[in-house]
Coordinates of C-alpha atoms in Angstrom, one line a residue:
M3 CA 0.1 -0.2 0.0
A4 CA 1.2 3.4 -0.7
F5 CA 0.4 6.7 1.4
S6 CA 0.4 10.2 0.7
I7 CA 2.4 12.8 3.1
E8 CA -1.2 13.9 3.9
L9 CA -2.1 10.8 5.4
L10 CA 1.7 9.9 7.0
T11 CA 1.2 13.7 8.7
L12 CA -2.2 12.6 9.8
F13 CA -1.1 9.3 11.4
F14 CA 1.9 11.6 13.0
F15 CA -0.1 13.8 14.8
A16 CA -2.7 10.8 15.8
A17 CA 0.4 9.4 17.3
V18 CA 1.3 12.3 19.5
I19 CA -2.0 12.7 20.7
A20 CA -2.0 8.8 21.4
G21 CA 1.5 9.0 23.1
C22 CA 0.6 11.8 25.3
I23 CA -2.6 9.8 26.7
D24 CA -0.7 6.6 26.9
A25 CA 2.1 8.0 29.2
I26 CA -0.5 9.2 31.6
A27 CA -3.1 6.1 31.5
G28 CA -3.1 4.0 28.9
G29 CA -5.6 3.7 25.8
G30 CA -4.0 5.4 23.1
G31 CA -4.8 2.9 20.6
L32 CA -8.0 4.2 20.7
I33 CA -7.0 7.1 18.4
T34 CA -4.5 5.3 16.4
I35 CA -6.1 2.0 15.3
P36 CA -9.4 3.7 14.2
A37 CA -7.2 6.4 12.5
L38 CA -5.6 3.5 10.5
L39 CA -8.7 1.5 9.8
M40 CA -10.3 4.5 8.6
C41 CA -7.7 5.1 6.1
G42 CA -7.9 1.8 4.7
V43 CA -5.3 -0.2 6.7
P44 CA -6.0 -4.0 7.0
P45 CA -6.6 -4.8 10.8
A46 CA -3.8 -7.0 10.9
Q47 CA -1.6 -4.5 9.5
A48 CA -2.6 -1.7 11.4
I49 CA -2.4 -3.5 14.8
A50 CA 1.3 -4.3 13.7
S51 CA 2.1 -0.9 12.6
N52 CA 0.6 0.9 15.6
K53 CA 3.1 -1.4 17.8
V54 CA 5.8 0.8 16.3
G55 CA 4.6 3.5 17.4
A56 CA 3.7 2.3 20.6
V57 CA 7.3 1.1 21.1
G58 CA 8.3 4.7 20.5
G59 CA 5.7 6.2 23.0
S60 CA 6.6 3.9 25.8
M61 CA 10.2 4.2 25.3
S62 CA 10.0 8.1 25.6
S63 CA 7.9 8.1 28.6
T64 CA 10.0 5.3 30.1
L65 CA 13.1 7.3 29.7
H66 CA 11.6 10.4 31.2
F67 CA 10.6 8.7 34.5
V68 CA 14.0 6.7 34.7
R69 CA 15.7 10.4 34.3
Q70 CA 13.3 11.8 36.9
G71 CA 14.3 8.9 39.5
H72 CA 10.9 7.4 39.5
I73 CA 12.1 4.1 38.0
D74 CA 14.9 1.7 39.3
L75 CA 16.1 -0.4 36.4
R76 CA 18.3 -2.5 38.2
S77 CA 15.8 -3.9 41.0
S78 CA 13.1 -4.3 37.8
K79 CA 15.3 -6.9 35.8
L80 CA 13.0 -9.7 36.7
M81 CA 9.8 -7.5 36.1
I82 CA 11.2 -6.8 32.6
A83 CA 12.1 -10.1 31.5
S84 CA 8.6 -11.6 32.8
S85 CA 6.8 -9.0 30.7
F86 CA 8.8 -9.5 27.5
V87 CA 8.7 -13.1 27.6
G88 CA 4.8 -13.0 28.6
S89 CA 4.4 -10.6 25.7
F90 CA 6.1 -12.7 23.0
L91 CA 4.3 -16.0 24.0
G92 CA 0.9 -14.2 23.8
S93 CA 1.7 -12.8 20.2
M94 CA 2.9 -16.6 19.2
L95 CA -0.4 -17.9 20.6
L96 CA -2.7 -14.8 19.0
T97 CA -1.5 -16.8 15.4
R98 CA -3.2 -19.9 16.6
I99 CA -6.2 -19.4 18.6
D100 CA -9.0 -16.9 18.3
S101 CA -8.9 -14.2 21.0
S102 CA -12.0 -12.3 20.5
F103 CA -13.7 -14.2 23.6
L104 CA -11.5 -11.7 25.8
A105 CA -13.8 -8.8 24.1
V106 CA -16.6 -10.0 26.5
I107 CA -14.9 -10.1 29.8
I108 CA -12.0 -7.3 29.5
P109 CA -14.4 -4.3 29.3
F110 CA -16.1 -5.4 32.4
L111 CA -13.2 -5.7 34.5
L112 CA -11.8 -2.4 33.2
I113 CA -14.9 -0.6 34.3
G114 CA -14.8 -2.1 37.7
F115 CA -11.0 -0.9 37.9
S116 CA -11.9 2.3 36.8
L117 CA -15.1 2.8 39.1
Y118 CA -12.8 1.6 42.1
F119 CA -10.2 4.4 41.2
L120 CA -13.0 6.9 41.1
F121 CA -14.8 6.0 44.5
S122 CA -11.3 5.4 46.4
P123 CA -10.0 8.9 46.8
N124 CA -7.0 8.3 49.0
L125 CA -5.8 5.2 46.5
G126 CA -2.6 6.0 45.3
E127 CA -1.7 9.2 47.1
L128 CA 1.2 7.4 49.2
D129 CA 3.0 4.6 48.7
R130 CA 1.4 1.8 51.1
K131 CA 2.5 -1.8 52.4
H132 CA 3.0 -4.4 49.5
L133 CA 0.4 -7.4 49.5
I134 CA 2.9 -9.5 47.5
S135 CA 6.6 -9.5 46.9
G136 CA 8.4 -8.2 44.0
M137 CA 9.4 -11.4 42.7
V138 CA 5.8 -12.9 43.2
Y139 CA 4.7 -10.1 41.0
S140 CA 7.5 -10.4 38.3
L141 CA 6.5 -14.3 38.1
F142 CA 2.9 -14.4 38.3
V143 CA 1.4 -11.0 37.5
A144 CA 3.9 -9.1 35.2
S145 CA 4.0 -12.1 32.9
V146 CA 0.1 -12.7 32.9
I147 CA -0.5 -9.0 31.8
G148 CA 2.7 -9.2 29.1
F149 CA 0.9 -12.4 27.5
Y150 CA -2.3 -10.5 27.5
D151 CA -0.8 -7.6 25.8
G152 CA 0.5 -9.7 23.1
F153 CA -2.5 -11.9 23.0
F154 CA -4.9 -9.0 23.2
G155 CA -3.7 -5.9 24.4
P156 CA -6.6 -3.1 25.1
G157 CA -6.4 -1.8 28.4
T158 CA -2.8 -3.2 29.4
G159 CA -1.3 0.1 30.6
A160 CA -4.3 0.3 32.8
F161 CA -3.7 -3.3 34.2
F162 CA 0.0 -2.7 35.1
A163 CA -0.7 0.4 36.8
I164 CA -3.5 -0.7 38.9
S165 CA -1.8 -3.9 39.9
F166 CA 1.2 -1.8 41.0
T167 CA -0.9 0.2 43.1
L168 CA -3.1 -2.8 44.8
L169 CA -0.4 -5.2 44.9
L170 CA 2.7 -3.5 45.4
G171 CA 1.2 -0.2 47.2
Y172 CA 3.1 2.2 44.8
N173 CA 1.5 5.9 44.8
L174 CA 0.4 6.7 41.2
I175 CA 3.0 8.6 39.9
K176 CA 5.2 5.6 40.6
A177 CA 3.0 3.0 39.5
T178 CA 2.3 4.7 36.1
A179 CA 6.2 5.2 35.6
Y180 CA 6.6 1.3 36.1
A181 CA 3.3 0.8 34.0
K182 CA 5.2 2.4 30.9
L183 CA 8.5 0.6 31.5
L184 CA 6.6 -2.9 31.3
N185 CA 4.4 -1.8 28.7
F186 CA 7.7 -1.1 26.7
C187 CA 8.7 -4.4 27.0
S188 CA 5.6 -6.0 26.4
N189 CA 5.2 -3.8 23.3
L190 CA 9.0 -4.5 22.1
A191 CA 8.4 -8.3 22.2
A192 CA 4.9 -7.9 20.1
L193 CA 6.9 -5.6 17.9
I194 CA 9.5 -8.3 17.4
Y195 CA 7.0 -10.8 16.5
F196 CA 5.3 -9.0 14.1
I197 CA 8.4 -8.0 12.3
M198 CA 9.0 -12.0 12.2
S199 CA 5.7 -12.1 10.7
G200 CA 6.1 -9.3 8.2
S201 CA 2.6 -7.6 9.2
I202 CA 4.2 -4.2 9.7
I203 CA 3.7 -1.3 7.1
W204 CA 7.1 0.6 7.8
E205 CA 6.2 4.1 6.2
V206 CA 3.1 4.0 8.5
G207 CA 4.9 2.8 11.6
I208 CA 7.8 5.1 11.3
A209 CA 5.8 8.1 11.1
M210 CA 3.8 7.2 14.2
F211 CA 7.0 6.0 16.1
F212 CA 8.4 9.6 16.1
G213 CA 4.8 10.9 17.0
Q214 CA 4.7 8.7 19.8
I215 CA 8.0 9.7 21.1
I216 CA 7.1 13.3 21.1
G217 CA 3.5 12.6 22.9
G218 CA 5.1 10.1 25.2
A219 CA 7.6 12.6 26.5
I220 CA 4.7 15.3 26.7
G221 CA 2.7 12.9 28.6
A222 CA 5.4 12.0 31.1
R223 CA 6.0 15.4 31.9
L224 CA 2.3 16.0 32.6
V225 CA 2.3 13.2 35.0
V226 CA 5.2 14.5 36.9
N227 CA 4.1 18.1 36.9
N228 CA 0.3 17.5 37.4
G229 CA 0.5 14.3 39.8
K230 CA -2.0 11.8 41.0
M231 CA -5.2 13.8 39.9
L232 CA -4.3 13.6 36.1
I233 CA -3.6 10.5 36.1
K234 CA -6.8 9.2 37.9
I235 CA -9.1 11.5 35.6
V236 CA -7.4 10.3 32.4
M237 CA -7.4 6.7 33.5
V238 CA -11.1 6.6 34.3
V239 CA -12.0 8.3 31.0
M240 CA -9.5 5.9 28.8
T241 CA -10.5 2.6 30.7
I242 CA -14.4 3.5 30.1
G243 CA -13.8 4.6 26.6
V244 CA -12.0 1.5 25.9
S245 CA -14.5 -0.7 27.6
V246 CA -17.4 0.9 25.7
K247 CA -15.6 0.7 22.5
M248 CA -15.0 -2.9 22.9
L249 CA -18.6 -3.6 23.9
A250 CA -19.9 -1.5 20.8
F251 CA -17.6 -3.6 18.3
N252 CA -18.9 -6.7 19.7
A253 CA -22.6 -5.9 20.1

C-alpha cells in the first residue's frame, strides 16, 4: 500500500496525541487504530504498524521517568524479563487461536477497576505496604499482563498501573512510571514478533514511532508536573472509553 504525505502527517499527529494519553493512563490505541482503519489499512497490518508507534511512545515516557528518578532499572530486571517473555508468548498464541472471547470479559474488568479508582479518593496518594513481593509480582502478574498484551492488548497500561498500586502499594505516579516500563517491554516483544511475521507497513509505523516519541515525552512531563489527579481522571476516562468501544464493536 502507498500512502500520501498528507496521510502520513495525519498518522503522525494522531500518534502524538495517542502517545501523550498512553504515558498518562494508557488507551492511546483508541485514537491510532481507528485512524489507521478509516484510512484503509487492513486490521492485522494496522495492529502491527501501531506497535511500532507504541514502542516509541512507551520508550520515550519510560526514559523520562527514569531520568526523573521514578524507576529503578536495576531492581526491575525480573519484571522486565517476565513481561517481555509473556508478551512474546502471547503474540505467538494469537496466531493459533481466536482471542475475541476476551472482548466479552475485559470491558467489565476495566469498568470495575475504573469505578474503584473513582470512588477510592486516597488510593495511590502515598506508597502503601505491599501485598505481595516483587518476585511474586514479576513471575505471576507481570508475565500474565505481558502475555495479555501480546495476545489481545486493550487496557494493558491500566492493568499494569492498577496492579502496581493494589499489589505493590505504589503511589500513582510511581505506578504509572513502572507501568510504562513494563508496557514498553511487552510492546517491544510483540513488535519483534510482528517484524518476524512481516505484518508491518513501515512508512506508517515510522511516522507513528516519531509521533509517539513526542507524545510520550509530553505525557510523562504532565504526569510528573500535575500528579495523581491527572492520572486518575485520564485513567477513568480512557478505561471506560476502551470498554465502551470493545462492547460496541462486539454487540
